[in-house]
Amino acid sequence: MSHTSSDHHGQRSTTPVAFIAFAWTLVGVPLAYGLYNTVKAAGALFGG
Amino acid sequence: MALPGFLQRERIVARPGFNRWLIPPAALAVHLCIGQAYATSVYKASLVTHFDTTLTAIGIIFSIAIVMLGLSAALFGTWVDRNGPRAAMFTSAVFWVSGFLVGGLGIETRQLWLVYLGYGVIGGIGLGIGYISPVSTLIKWFPDRPGLATGMAIMGFGGGALVASPLSRQLMSWYDPAYDPSVAGTTPNGDAVAALFFTLAALYAVFMMFGAFIVRVPADDWKPAGFDPASVKKKALVTTENVSANNAIKTPQFWLLWTVLFCNVTAGIGILEQAAPMIQDFFRTGETSTVAAATAAGFVGLLSLFNMAGRFAWSTTSDFIGRKPIYMVYLGVGIILYVILALFGSSATWVFVLTAAIIISFYGGGFATVPAYLRDLFGTYQVGAIHGRLLTAWAAAGVAGPLIVNGVLDTQGTPGQLVAANYRPALFIMVGLLAVGFVANLLIKPVAEKFWEPKAVTPATARADAERSPVR
């Protein structure tokens, strides 16, 4: 499974899309956890 | 000293076809970890009790770390640029993780000096190297969108605190069953904080090493599909020349930008530092405030969100409208917002919250946009090292901001009895500072030719230039 974009030499991407998705998930999940908790805390500001 | 082979820059040059969208998560893996530095308040009270000392003595731990951040970014910036992002991220991870281990040992053995040395000095070095480690690499991978790229990474630094705060509370509640984070006034014991330090060390080691091992640098002649460097040059102030870090600090542009960053950060810190008591004081009548402590904590959370979002959103916007105009917005609109805050902030909660939130988004945006501004002015050659030296403005603002606000408030009355009017002198000082920054930004012009590197020093640029029209 590969990314479909090409570089300036017209070569197809050799980086597996699954690996890119894994890397983004690895950093995205903690960030989402932090965002969720912060939004929950900020809710008190609006009477939540 | 020669680096081990697996850390050397030559070993991480991307092969043709490498997807550059793997670089932002590598950068985020590091910045999300070192962003923990802004979440130290979750265990501050516990350490005061554990070491039977003052809040100031514990606060010094954070201050040492930030000063070391500025110093190490300035001192090791050239080393980072020379050896590449993997060596930098690896080194940062070793220092950051060691800082937690030594700090944890200090808590466990009740030796505060070990915490100063561990988290403050050793961890602070990891902070500085880690903060600048992905910046020049991202700029090289995203020459078409440098603001977006650095915005993503530096957003991670803001996000790191959002992750570390709830995670730390949760972990400490497991290590000390008597501690309930949902009950105000309870604090975990020292052993729980030490265990937290050891746990964070293990988690951060895995995350940061992951970033170090997936990061790559582009080949000298690489450029994104369909990207024409000549289109970038069309924008005012943007150069395709290169200036070394040693020459950069001799230019007025560097010091003007240093002033811009210092003023923007000082103004933002002024609000961030005082956020919770400030909102209560603005809506105080006599001894009581209409804003409860829980609401004030929500306000701090909201500011963290705007701080993080501003880093990404404003830095990305700068790719479209240019770096100088976006700083005119940060500083110019910032002046108007500070005046509104000072004069009308106490008229309604929404006015206060909205104004402060936008100011903080500009504070975050200022941090995230500055690497791209440096790239525009000085080129990519040693942009990481130049960025490192510019971060001394952050360290200076970290001292100046709280000093100004606390100094003024000390002359106005007793904490817990202050009202909106007591904040006005400090807020108007910030207006003055922003005006200075605004003028400094206006004075920034392209860097003089005498500071440019000879073409031979930067072969990649020389090759790229050969393909496009003359720069001047």
Short mmCIF file of C-alpha atoms in Angstrom, two decimals:
data_model
loop_
_atom_site.label_atom_id
_atom_site.label_comp_id
_atom_site.label_asym_id
_atom_site.label_seq_id
_atom_site.Cartn_x
_atom_site.Cartn_y
_atom_site.Cartn_z
CA MET A 1 0.00 0.00 0.00
CA SER A 2 1.57 3.27 -1.05
CA HIS A 3 0.78 6.92 -1.15
CA THR A 4 -0.17 8.05 -4.63
CA SER A 5 1.50 11.47 -4.84
CA SER A 6 4.73 11.97 -6.70
CA ASP A 7 7.84 14.05 -6.10
CA HIS A 8 9.42 16.41 -8.59
CA HIS A 9 11.07 13.56 -10.42
CA GLY A 10 7.65 12.04 -11.03
CA GLN A 11 8.34 9.07 -8.73
CA ARG A 12 5.52 7.51 -6.75
CA SER A 13 5.65 7.63 -2.96
CA THR A 14 7.33 4.64 -1.41
CA THR A 15 6.18 5.37 2.15
CA PRO A 16 3.36 3.01 3.18
CA VAL A 17 0.16 4.93 3.85
CA ALA A 18 -0.53 2.61 6.80
CA PHE A 19 2.70 3.73 8.46
CA ILE A 20 1.85 7.40 7.94
CA ALA A 21 -1.61 6.75 9.43
CA PHE A 22 0.00 4.93 12.38
CA ALA A 23 2.38 7.83 13.06
CA TRP A 24 -0.44 10.37 12.95
CA THR A 25 -2.61 8.19 15.18
CA LEU A 26 0.21 7.85 17.70
CA VAL A 27 0.43 11.62 18.13
CA GLY A 28 -3.25 12.30 17.44
CA VAL A 29 -4.72 10.10 20.17
CA PRO A 30 -2.92 11.79 23.11
CA LEU A 31 -3.64 15.18 21.61
CA ALA A 32 -7.34 14.33 21.32
CA TYR A 33 -7.31 13.10 24.94
CA GLY A 34 -5.78 16.41 26.06
CA LEU A 35 -8.20 18.45 23.99
CA TYR A 36 -11.21 16.55 25.32
CA ASN A 37 -10.17 17.10 28.93
CA THR A 38 -9.40 20.78 28.37
CA VAL A 39 -12.70 21.44 26.62
CA LYS A 40 -14.44 19.67 29.51
CA ALA A 41 -12.63 21.91 32.01
CA ALA A 42 -13.36 25.02 29.95
CA GLY A 43 -17.05 24.05 30.02
CA ALA A 44 -17.21 25.44 33.59
CA LEU A 45 -16.71 28.87 32.06
CA PHE A 46 -19.99 28.59 30.23
CA GLY A 47 -21.90 27.17 33.16
CA GLY A 48 -21.16 23.53 32.32
CA MET B 1 33.16 13.72 19.06
CA ALA B 2 31.86 11.61 16.20
CA LEU B 3 28.23 10.54 16.39
CA PRO B 4 27.25 6.86 16.19
CA GLY B 5 26.41 5.92 12.62
CA PHE B 6 22.67 5.59 13.12
CA LEU B 7 22.44 9.21 14.29
CA GLN B 8 24.42 10.77 11.46
CA ARG B 9 22.67 13.10 9.04
CA GLU B 10 23.91 11.13 6.01
CA ARG B 11 22.01 8.07 7.26
CA ILE B 12 18.65 9.84 7.29
CA VAL B 13 18.60 11.44 3.86
CA ALA B 14 15.21 10.45 2.45
CA ARG B 15 15.12 8.15 -0.54
CA PRO B 16 13.20 9.26 -3.62
CA GLY B 17 9.49 8.83 -3.02
CA PHE B 18 9.59 9.44 0.75
CA ASN B 19 6.33 11.01 1.90
CA ARG B 20 6.96 14.30 3.70
CA TRP B 21 3.76 13.95 5.75
CA LEU B 22 5.68 11.59 8.01
CA ILE B 23 7.77 14.52 9.26
CA PRO B 24 5.06 16.49 11.17
CA PRO B 25 4.18 13.50 13.41
CA ALA B 26 7.91 13.01 14.06
CA ALA B 27 8.13 16.64 15.17
CA LEU B 28 4.90 16.36 17.17
CA ALA B 29 6.19 13.25 18.95
CA VAL B 30 8.97 15.40 20.40
CA HIS B 31 7.04 18.63 21.00
CA LEU B 32 4.07 16.90 22.66
CA CYS B 33 6.52 15.46 25.20
CA ILE B 34 8.57 18.55 25.97
CA GLY B 35 5.36 20.63 26.17
CA GLN B 36 4.90 18.98 29.58
CA ALA B 37 7.01 21.87 30.87
CA TYR B 38 3.84 23.97 30.99
CA ALA B 39 1.98 21.41 33.10
CA THR B 40 4.14 21.61 36.21
CA SER B 41 1.39 23.33 38.20
CA VAL B 42 -0.41 19.99 38.67
CA TYR B 43 2.17 18.81 41.23
CA LYS B 44 3.52 22.14 42.50
CA ALA B 45 1.48 22.12 45.73
CA SER B 46 2.48 18.50 46.45
CA LEU B 47 6.17 19.34 46.16
CA VAL B 48 5.75 22.33 48.50
CA THR B 49 4.34 19.98 51.14
CA HIS B 50 6.75 17.14 50.38
CA PHE B 51 9.87 19.31 50.68
CA ASP B 52 8.31 21.49 53.41
CA THR B 53 9.34 24.60 51.51
CA THR B 54 7.86 27.64 49.78
CA LEU B 55 6.04 28.00 46.48
CA THR B 56 8.92 30.16 45.26
CA ALA B 57 11.48 27.42 45.97
CA ILE B 58 9.41 24.98 43.91
CA GLY B 59 8.72 27.57 41.20
CA ILE B 60 12.48 27.85 40.69
CA ILE B 61 12.47 24.34 39.17
CA PHE B 62 10.39 25.62 36.23
CA SER B 63 12.38 28.85 35.97
CA ILE B 64 15.68 26.95 35.72
CA ALA B 65 14.20 24.73 33.00
CA ILE B 66 13.06 27.72 30.91
CA VAL B 67 16.39 29.53 31.30
CA MET B 68 18.20 26.32 30.28
CA LEU B 69 15.82 26.02 27.33
CA GLY B 70 16.88 29.46 26.07
CA LEU B 71 20.57 28.87 26.74
CA SER B 72 20.76 25.39 25.22
CA ALA B 73 18.74 26.41 22.15
CA ALA B 74 21.17 29.29 21.61
CA LEU B 75 24.33 27.27 22.35
CA PHE B 76 23.47 24.02 20.57
CA GLY B 77 21.56 25.47 17.60
CA THR B 78 24.55 25.21 15.26
CA TRP B 79 25.24 21.64 16.44
CA VAL B 80 21.61 20.75 15.74
CA ASP B 81 21.78 22.19 12.23
CA ARG B 82 25.08 20.42 11.50
CA ASN B 83 24.11 16.99 12.79
CA GLY B 84 20.49 16.85 11.72
CA PRO B 85 17.17 16.19 13.42
CA ARG B 86 17.69 12.55 14.44
CA ALA B 87 20.80 13.31 16.49
CA ALA B 88 19.03 16.34 17.98
CA MET B 89 15.81 14.49 18.84
CA PHE B 90 17.77 11.55 20.27
CA THR B 91 19.92 13.86 22.40
CA SER B 92 16.87 15.82 23.50
CA ALA B 93 15.13 12.58 24.52
CA VAL B 94 18.15 11.44 26.53
CA PHE B 95 18.33 14.75 28.42
CA TRP B 96 14.57 15.14 28.89
CA VAL B 97 14.09 11.58 30.13
CA SER B 98 17.23 11.74 32.34
CA GLY B 99 15.87 14.96 33.78
CA PHE B 100 12.72 13.17 34.92
CA LEU B 101 14.70 10.24 36.32
CA VAL B 102 17.10 12.43 38.30
CA GLY B 103 14.23 14.70 39.37
CA GLY B 104 12.19 11.68 40.48
CA LEU B 105 15.16 10.45 42.47
CA GLY B 106 15.41 13.87 44.11
CA ILE B 107 11.74 13.71 45.14
CA GLU B 108 12.10 10.14 46.40
CA THR B 109 15.16 11.04 48.51
CA ARG B 110 13.83 14.50 49.51
CA GLN B 111 16.82 16.27 47.91
CA LEU B 112 15.43 19.41 46.27
CA TRP B 113 18.78 20.25 44.69
CA LEU B 114 18.53 17.00 42.73
CA VAL B 115 15.19 18.17 41.33
CA TYR B 116 16.79 21.50 40.34
CA LEU B 117 19.62 19.60 38.66
CA GLY B 118 17.42 16.92 37.12
CA TYR B 119 14.24 18.56 35.85
CA GLY B 120 15.70 22.08 35.78
CA VAL B 121 19.20 21.79 34.33
CA ILE B 122 19.30 18.39 32.59
CA GLY B 123 15.67 18.44 31.50
CA GLY B 124 15.98 22.09 30.47
CA ILE B 125 18.80 21.19 28.06
CA GLY B 126 16.51 18.53 26.57
CA LEU B 127 13.79 21.18 26.24
CA GLY B 128 16.00 23.59 24.30
CA ILE B 129 17.45 21.01 21.92
CA GLY B 130 14.05 19.36 21.46
CA TYR B 131 12.26 22.63 20.76
CA ILE B 132 14.53 23.55 17.83
CA SER B 133 15.26 19.99 16.64
CA PRO B 134 12.54 19.64 13.97
CA VAL B 135 12.23 23.28 12.90
CA SER B 136 14.77 23.58 10.07
CA THR B 137 13.90 20.08 8.84
CA LEU B 138 10.21 20.98 8.58
CA ILE B 139 11.05 24.19 6.73
CA LYS B 140 13.14 22.22 4.23
CA TRP B 141 10.39 19.63 3.70
CA PHE B 142 7.69 22.30 3.35
CA PRO B 143 9.30 25.18 1.42
CA ASP B 144 5.85 25.88 -0.04
CA ARG B 145 4.11 26.06 3.40
CA PRO B 146 6.73 26.76 6.11
CA GLY B 147 4.20 28.46 8.39
CA LEU B 148 1.89 25.46 8.30
CA ALA B 149 4.77 23.07 8.97
CA THR B 150 6.31 24.89 11.91
CA GLY B 151 2.83 25.76 13.20
CA MET B 152 2.03 22.06 13.44
CA ALA B 153 5.16 21.28 15.44
CA ILE B 154 5.03 24.26 17.75
CA MET B 155 1.31 23.65 18.27
CA GLY B 156 2.50 20.35 19.73
CA PHE B 157 4.43 22.22 22.41
CA GLY B 158 1.20 23.95 23.45
CA GLY B 159 -0.64 20.65 23.19
CA GLY B 160 1.90 18.88 25.38
CA ALA B 161 0.58 20.66 28.46
CA LEU B 162 -3.01 19.78 27.55
CA VAL B 163 -2.01 16.12 27.46
CA ALA B 164 0.29 16.10 30.49
CA SER B 165 -2.09 17.89 32.89
CA PRO B 166 -5.00 15.40 32.90
CA LEU B 167 -2.64 12.45 32.42
CA SER B 168 -0.56 13.48 35.43
CA ARG B 169 -3.65 13.90 37.63
CA GLN B 170 -4.93 10.50 36.56
CA LEU B 171 -1.59 8.76 37.17
CA MET B 172 -1.09 10.40 40.56
CA SER B 173 -4.59 9.34 41.64
CA TRP B 174 -3.56 5.74 40.87
CA TYR B 175 -0.28 6.05 42.78
CA ASP B 176 -1.92 7.76 45.76
CA PRO B 177 -5.47 6.43 46.32
CA ALA B 178 -6.10 9.19 48.88
CA TYR B 179 -5.75 11.78 46.13
CA ASP B 180 -8.91 12.66 44.20
CA PRO B 181 -8.28 15.18 41.40
CA SER B 182 -11.98 16.07 41.27
CA VAL B 183 -11.93 17.31 44.87
CA ALA B 184 -10.49 20.80 45.21
CA GLY B 185 -7.76 21.21 47.77
CA THR B 186 -6.48 17.62 47.82
CA THR B 187 -2.90 16.98 46.75
CA PRO B 188 -1.04 13.74 46.00
CA ASN B 189 1.86 12.72 48.21
CA GLY B 190 5.51 13.06 47.18
CA ASP B 191 5.90 9.37 46.37
CA ALA B 192 3.08 9.67 43.85
CA VAL B 193 4.83 12.61 42.19
CA ALA B 194 8.11 10.64 42.06
CA ALA B 195 6.28 7.68 40.52
CA LEU B 196 4.70 10.10 38.03
CA PHE B 197 8.17 11.36 37.05
CA PHE B 198 9.40 7.77 36.43
CA THR B 199 6.27 6.93 34.41
CA LEU B 200 6.52 10.06 32.29
CA ALA B 201 10.21 9.29 31.69
CA ALA B 202 9.28 5.88 30.24
CA LEU B 203 6.42 7.25 28.12
CA TYR B 204 8.44 10.16 26.79
CA ALA B 205 11.40 7.90 25.99
CA VAL B 206 9.20 5.78 23.70
CA PHE B 207 7.50 8.75 22.03
CA MET B 208 10.60 10.83 21.45
CA MET B 209 12.64 7.91 20.16
CA PHE B 210 9.81 7.13 17.74
CA GLY B 211 10.09 10.69 16.42
CA ALA B 212 13.87 10.40 16.19
CA PHE B 213 13.74 7.19 14.22
CA ILE B 214 11.10 8.19 11.65
CA VAL B 215 12.49 11.64 10.91
CA ARG B 216 14.31 12.17 7.61
CA VAL B 217 15.99 15.10 5.87
CA PRO B 218 15.26 15.82 2.21
CA ALA B 219 17.95 15.29 -0.42
CA ASP B 220 19.71 18.50 -1.47
CA ASP B 221 17.86 18.74 -4.77
CA TRP B 222 14.45 17.69 -3.45
CA LYS B 223 11.42 19.92 -3.82
CA PRO B 224 7.69 19.21 -3.54
CA ALA B 225 5.74 18.24 -6.64
CA GLY B 226 4.68 21.31 -8.60
CA PHE B 227 6.61 23.69 -6.34
CA ASP B 228 8.30 26.62 -8.04
CA PRO B 229 10.77 28.41 -5.70
CA ALA B 230 10.47 31.53 -7.84
CA SER B 231 6.86 31.90 -6.67
CA VAL B 232 8.07 32.19 -3.06
CA LYS B 233 10.61 34.82 -3.93
CA LYS B 234 7.85 37.05 -5.32
CA LYS B 235 6.79 37.85 -1.74
CA ALA B 236 8.40 40.83 -0.05
CA LEU B 237 11.26 40.08 2.40
CA VAL B 238 11.61 36.45 1.26
CA THR B 239 15.13 35.57 0.26
CA THR B 240 16.59 32.57 -1.52
CA GLU B 241 20.02 33.53 -0.19
CA ASN B 242 21.47 32.14 3.03
CA VAL B 243 22.92 33.80 6.11
CA SER B 244 24.95 31.94 8.76
CA ALA B 245 23.94 32.05 12.42
CA ASN B 246 27.09 34.01 13.29
CA ASN B 247 26.32 36.62 10.66
CA ALA B 248 22.60 36.69 11.43
CA ILE B 249 23.17 38.06 14.93
CA LYS B 250 25.16 40.93 13.38
CA THR B 251 22.15 42.08 11.37
CA PRO B 252 19.59 44.64 12.58
CA GLN B 253 16.88 42.28 11.30
CA PHE B 254 17.76 39.66 13.91
CA TRP B 255 17.57 42.13 16.79
CA LEU B 256 14.41 43.75 15.45
CA LEU B 257 12.79 40.33 15.32
CA TRP B 258 14.19 39.57 18.78
CA THR B 259 12.41 42.73 20.00
CA VAL B 260 9.20 41.71 18.22
CA LEU B 261 9.23 38.26 19.84
CA PHE B 262 10.18 39.65 23.25
CA CYS B 263 7.34 42.21 23.21
CA ASN B 264 4.74 39.75 21.93
CA VAL B 265 5.70 37.06 24.45
CA THR B 266 5.98 39.47 27.39
CA ALA B 267 2.48 40.80 26.68
CA GLY B 268 1.03 37.29 26.42
CA ILE B 269 2.77 36.01 29.54
CA GLY B 270 1.33 38.98 31.41
CA ILE B 271 -2.13 37.47 30.99
CA LEU B 272 -1.18 33.78 31.11
CA GLU B 273 0.69 34.15 34.39
CA GLN B 274 -2.25 35.81 36.14
CA ALA B 275 -5.14 34.19 34.26
CA ALA B 276 -7.07 32.56 37.11
CA PRO B 277 -6.86 35.39 39.71
CA MET B 278 -7.25 38.01 36.99
CA ILE B 279 -10.70 36.92 35.83
CA GLN B 280 -11.88 36.75 39.44
CA ASP B 281 -10.47 40.20 40.22
CA PHE B 282 -12.08 41.75 37.15
CA PHE B 283 -15.51 40.72 38.42
CA ARG B 284 -15.00 41.37 42.10
CA THR B 285 -17.31 43.37 44.28
CA GLY B 286 -15.82 43.92 47.71
CA GLU B 287 -14.53 40.63 49.12
CA THR B 288 -16.36 38.35 46.68
CA SER B 289 -16.06 37.68 42.97
CA THR B 290 -18.92 36.69 40.71
CA VAL B 291 -16.49 34.30 39.00
CA ALA B 292 -16.03 31.06 40.97
CA ALA B 293 -12.68 29.25 41.26
CA ALA B 294 -13.93 26.41 39.04
CA THR B 295 -14.94 28.90 36.37
CA ALA B 296 -11.53 30.56 36.61
CA ALA B 297 -9.92 27.14 36.04
CA GLY B 298 -12.14 26.76 32.97
CA PHE B 299 -10.86 30.11 31.75
CA VAL B 300 -7.26 28.86 32.07
CA GLY B 301 -8.24 25.79 30.02
CA LEU B 302 -9.83 27.97 27.36
CA LEU B 303 -6.67 30.08 27.13
CA SER B 304 -4.61 26.89 26.64
CA LEU B 305 -6.86 25.94 23.74
CA PHE B 306 -6.51 29.34 22.09
CA ASN B 307 -2.75 29.28 22.72
CA MET B 308 -2.51 25.97 20.89
CA ALA B 309 -4.97 26.80 18.13
CA GLY B 310 -3.30 30.17 17.50
CA ARG B 311 0.00 28.43 16.90
CA PHE B 312 -1.43 26.43 14.05
CA ALA B 313 -4.05 28.78 12.62
CA TRP B 314 -2.09 32.05 12.60
CA SER B 315 1.16 30.46 11.46
CA THR B 316 -0.68 28.79 8.57
CA THR B 317 -2.36 32.10 7.72
CA SER B 318 1.08 33.70 7.49
CA ASP B 319 1.84 31.49 4.46
CA PHE B 320 -0.88 33.39 2.61
CA ILE B 321 -0.62 36.96 3.88
CA GLY B 322 3.12 37.06 4.69
CA ARG B 323 5.11 37.13 7.89
CA LYS B 324 5.42 40.88 8.37
CA PRO B 325 1.66 41.52 7.94
CA ILE B 326 0.74 38.74 10.38
CA TYR B 327 2.99 40.26 13.06
CA MET B 328 1.32 43.62 12.35
CA VAL B 329 -1.93 41.85 13.23
CA TYR B 330 -0.49 40.20 16.39
CA LEU B 331 0.95 43.47 17.65
CA GLY B 332 -1.44 46.08 16.17
CA VAL B 333 -4.70 44.27 16.92
CA GLY B 334 -3.09 43.18 20.21
CA ILE B 335 -2.76 46.86 21.20
CA ILE B 336 -6.47 47.46 20.51
CA LEU B 337 -7.44 44.32 22.43
CA TYR B 338 -5.31 45.26 25.44
CA VAL B 339 -6.95 48.70 25.52
CA ILE B 340 -10.41 47.08 25.34
CA LEU B 341 -9.39 44.70 28.12
CA ALA B 342 -8.14 47.53 30.33
CA LEU B 343 -11.09 49.86 29.78
CA PHE B 344 -14.06 47.57 29.14
CA GLY B 345 -12.90 44.12 30.30
CA SER B 346 -14.97 44.26 33.47
CA SER B 347 -18.17 45.26 31.66
CA ALA B 348 -19.14 41.66 30.80
CA THR B 349 -17.55 38.23 31.22
CA TRP B 350 -17.78 37.50 27.49
CA VAL B 351 -15.88 40.69 26.64
CA PHE B 352 -13.09 39.73 29.04
CA VAL B 353 -12.91 36.09 27.93
CA LEU B 354 -13.06 36.80 24.20
CA THR B 355 -10.47 39.57 24.35
CA ALA B 356 -8.04 37.56 26.47
CA ALA B 357 -8.49 34.45 24.31
CA ILE B 358 -7.63 36.30 21.09
CA ILE B 359 -4.60 37.93 22.76
CA ILE B 360 -3.36 34.48 23.80
CA SER B 361 -3.92 33.11 20.30
CA PHE B 362 -1.60 35.90 19.06
CA TYR B 363 0.93 34.91 21.74
CA GLY B 364 0.96 31.33 20.43
CA GLY B 365 0.94 32.53 16.83
CA GLY B 366 4.01 34.65 17.50
CA PHE B 367 5.97 31.60 18.64
CA ALA B 368 4.90 29.44 15.73
CA THR B 369 5.40 32.00 12.96
CA VAL B 370 8.86 33.13 13.95
CA PRO B 371 10.80 30.18 12.39
CA ALA B 372 9.16 30.88 9.02
CA TYR B 373 9.95 34.61 9.41
CA LEU B 374 13.59 33.66 10.03
CA ARG B 375 13.55 31.42 6.96
CA ASP B 376 12.21 34.33 4.89
CA LEU B 377 14.94 36.67 6.11
CA PHE B 378 17.98 34.40 6.48
CA GLY B 379 17.28 31.35 4.29
CA THR B 380 17.34 27.72 5.34
CA TYR B 381 21.12 27.25 5.76
CA GLN B 382 21.32 27.65 9.56
CA VAL B 383 17.74 28.58 10.37
CA GLY B 384 17.65 26.17 13.33
CA ALA B 385 20.70 27.79 14.92
CA ILE B 386 19.34 31.28 14.31
CA HIS B 387 16.01 30.23 15.80
CA GLY B 388 17.84 28.89 18.84
CA ARG B 389 19.54 32.24 19.40
CA LEU B 390 16.29 34.11 18.93
CA LEU B 391 14.69 32.04 21.69
CA THR B 392 16.74 33.98 24.24
CA ALA B 393 13.95 36.55 23.73
CA TRP B 394 11.55 33.98 25.19
CA ALA B 395 13.76 33.44 28.23
CA ALA B 396 14.02 37.21 28.74
CA ALA B 397 10.25 37.66 28.32
CA GLY B 398 9.66 34.82 30.77
CA VAL B 399 11.40 36.93 33.39
CA ALA B 400 10.09 40.36 32.29
CA GLY B 401 6.39 39.48 31.86
CA PRO B 402 5.68 38.20 35.37
CA LEU B 403 7.99 40.86 36.86
CA ILE B 404 5.98 43.67 35.24
CA VAL B 405 2.58 42.27 36.17
CA ASN B 406 3.48 41.17 39.69
CA GLY B 407 5.50 44.33 40.31
CA VAL B 408 2.60 46.58 39.32
CA LEU B 409 0.01 44.54 41.23
CA ASP B 410 2.16 44.64 44.36
CA THR B 411 1.85 48.43 44.32
CA GLN B 412 -1.92 48.28 43.79
CA GLY B 413 -3.10 46.23 46.74
CA THR B 414 -3.37 42.81 48.32
CA PRO B 415 -4.04 39.66 46.28
CA GLY B 416 -7.64 38.61 46.78
CA GLN B 417 -8.78 42.22 47.08
CA LEU B 418 -7.69 43.57 43.70
CA VAL B 419 -10.22 44.85 41.15
CA ALA B 420 -10.11 45.57 37.42
CA ALA B 421 -8.76 49.11 37.83
CA ASN B 422 -5.68 47.74 39.65
CA TYR B 423 -4.67 45.89 36.48
CA ARG B 424 -4.84 48.95 34.22
CA PRO B 425 -1.24 50.20 34.77
CA ALA B 426 0.16 46.74 33.91
CA LEU B 427 -2.12 46.41 30.89
CA PHE B 428 -1.11 49.82 29.57
CA ILE B 429 2.58 48.89 30.00
CA MET B 430 1.80 45.90 27.76
CA VAL B 431 0.17 48.27 25.25
CA GLY B 432 3.43 50.27 25.22
CA LEU B 433 5.48 47.10 24.74
CA LEU B 434 3.29 45.97 21.86
CA ALA B 435 3.72 49.41 20.26
CA VAL B 436 7.51 49.00 20.49
CA GLY B 437 7.21 45.56 18.90
CA PHE B 438 4.92 46.95 16.17
CA VAL B 439 7.50 49.61 15.23
CA ALA B 440 10.34 47.04 15.33
CA ASN B 441 8.39 44.83 12.93
CA LEU B 442 7.75 47.76 10.59
CA LEU B 443 11.50 48.47 10.47
CA ILE B 444 12.39 44.96 9.26
CA LYS B 445 13.81 45.07 5.73
CA PRO B 446 15.57 42.42 3.61
CA VAL B 447 19.03 41.43 4.90
CA ALA B 448 21.95 43.25 3.26
CA GLU B 449 23.96 41.35 0.64
CA LYS B 450 27.19 41.59 2.66
CA PHE B 451 25.79 39.03 5.15
CA TRP B 452 24.97 36.40 2.50
CA GLU B 453 26.91 33.15 2.40
CA PRO B 454 28.99 32.43 -0.69
CA LYS B 455 27.07 30.10 -2.99
CA ALA B 456 29.68 27.33 -2.61
CA VAL B 457 28.85 26.95 1.09
CA THR B 458 25.33 25.87 0.34
CA PRO B 459 25.50 23.61 -2.70
CA ALA B 460 21.82 22.79 -2.55
CA THR B 461 20.89 26.42 -2.89
CA ALA B 462 23.45 26.92 -5.60
CA ARG B 463 21.95 24.07 -7.59
CA ALA B 464 18.42 25.27 -6.99
CA ASP B 465 19.32 28.83 -7.94
CA ALA B 466 20.81 27.65 -11.19
CA GLU B 467 17.33 26.45 -12.16
CA ARG B 468 15.56 29.71 -11.52
CA SER B 469 15.76 33.41 -12.13
CA PRO B 470 18.24 35.68 -10.31
CA VAL B 471 17.37 36.53 -6.76
CA ARG B 472 18.10 40.22 -6.52
#
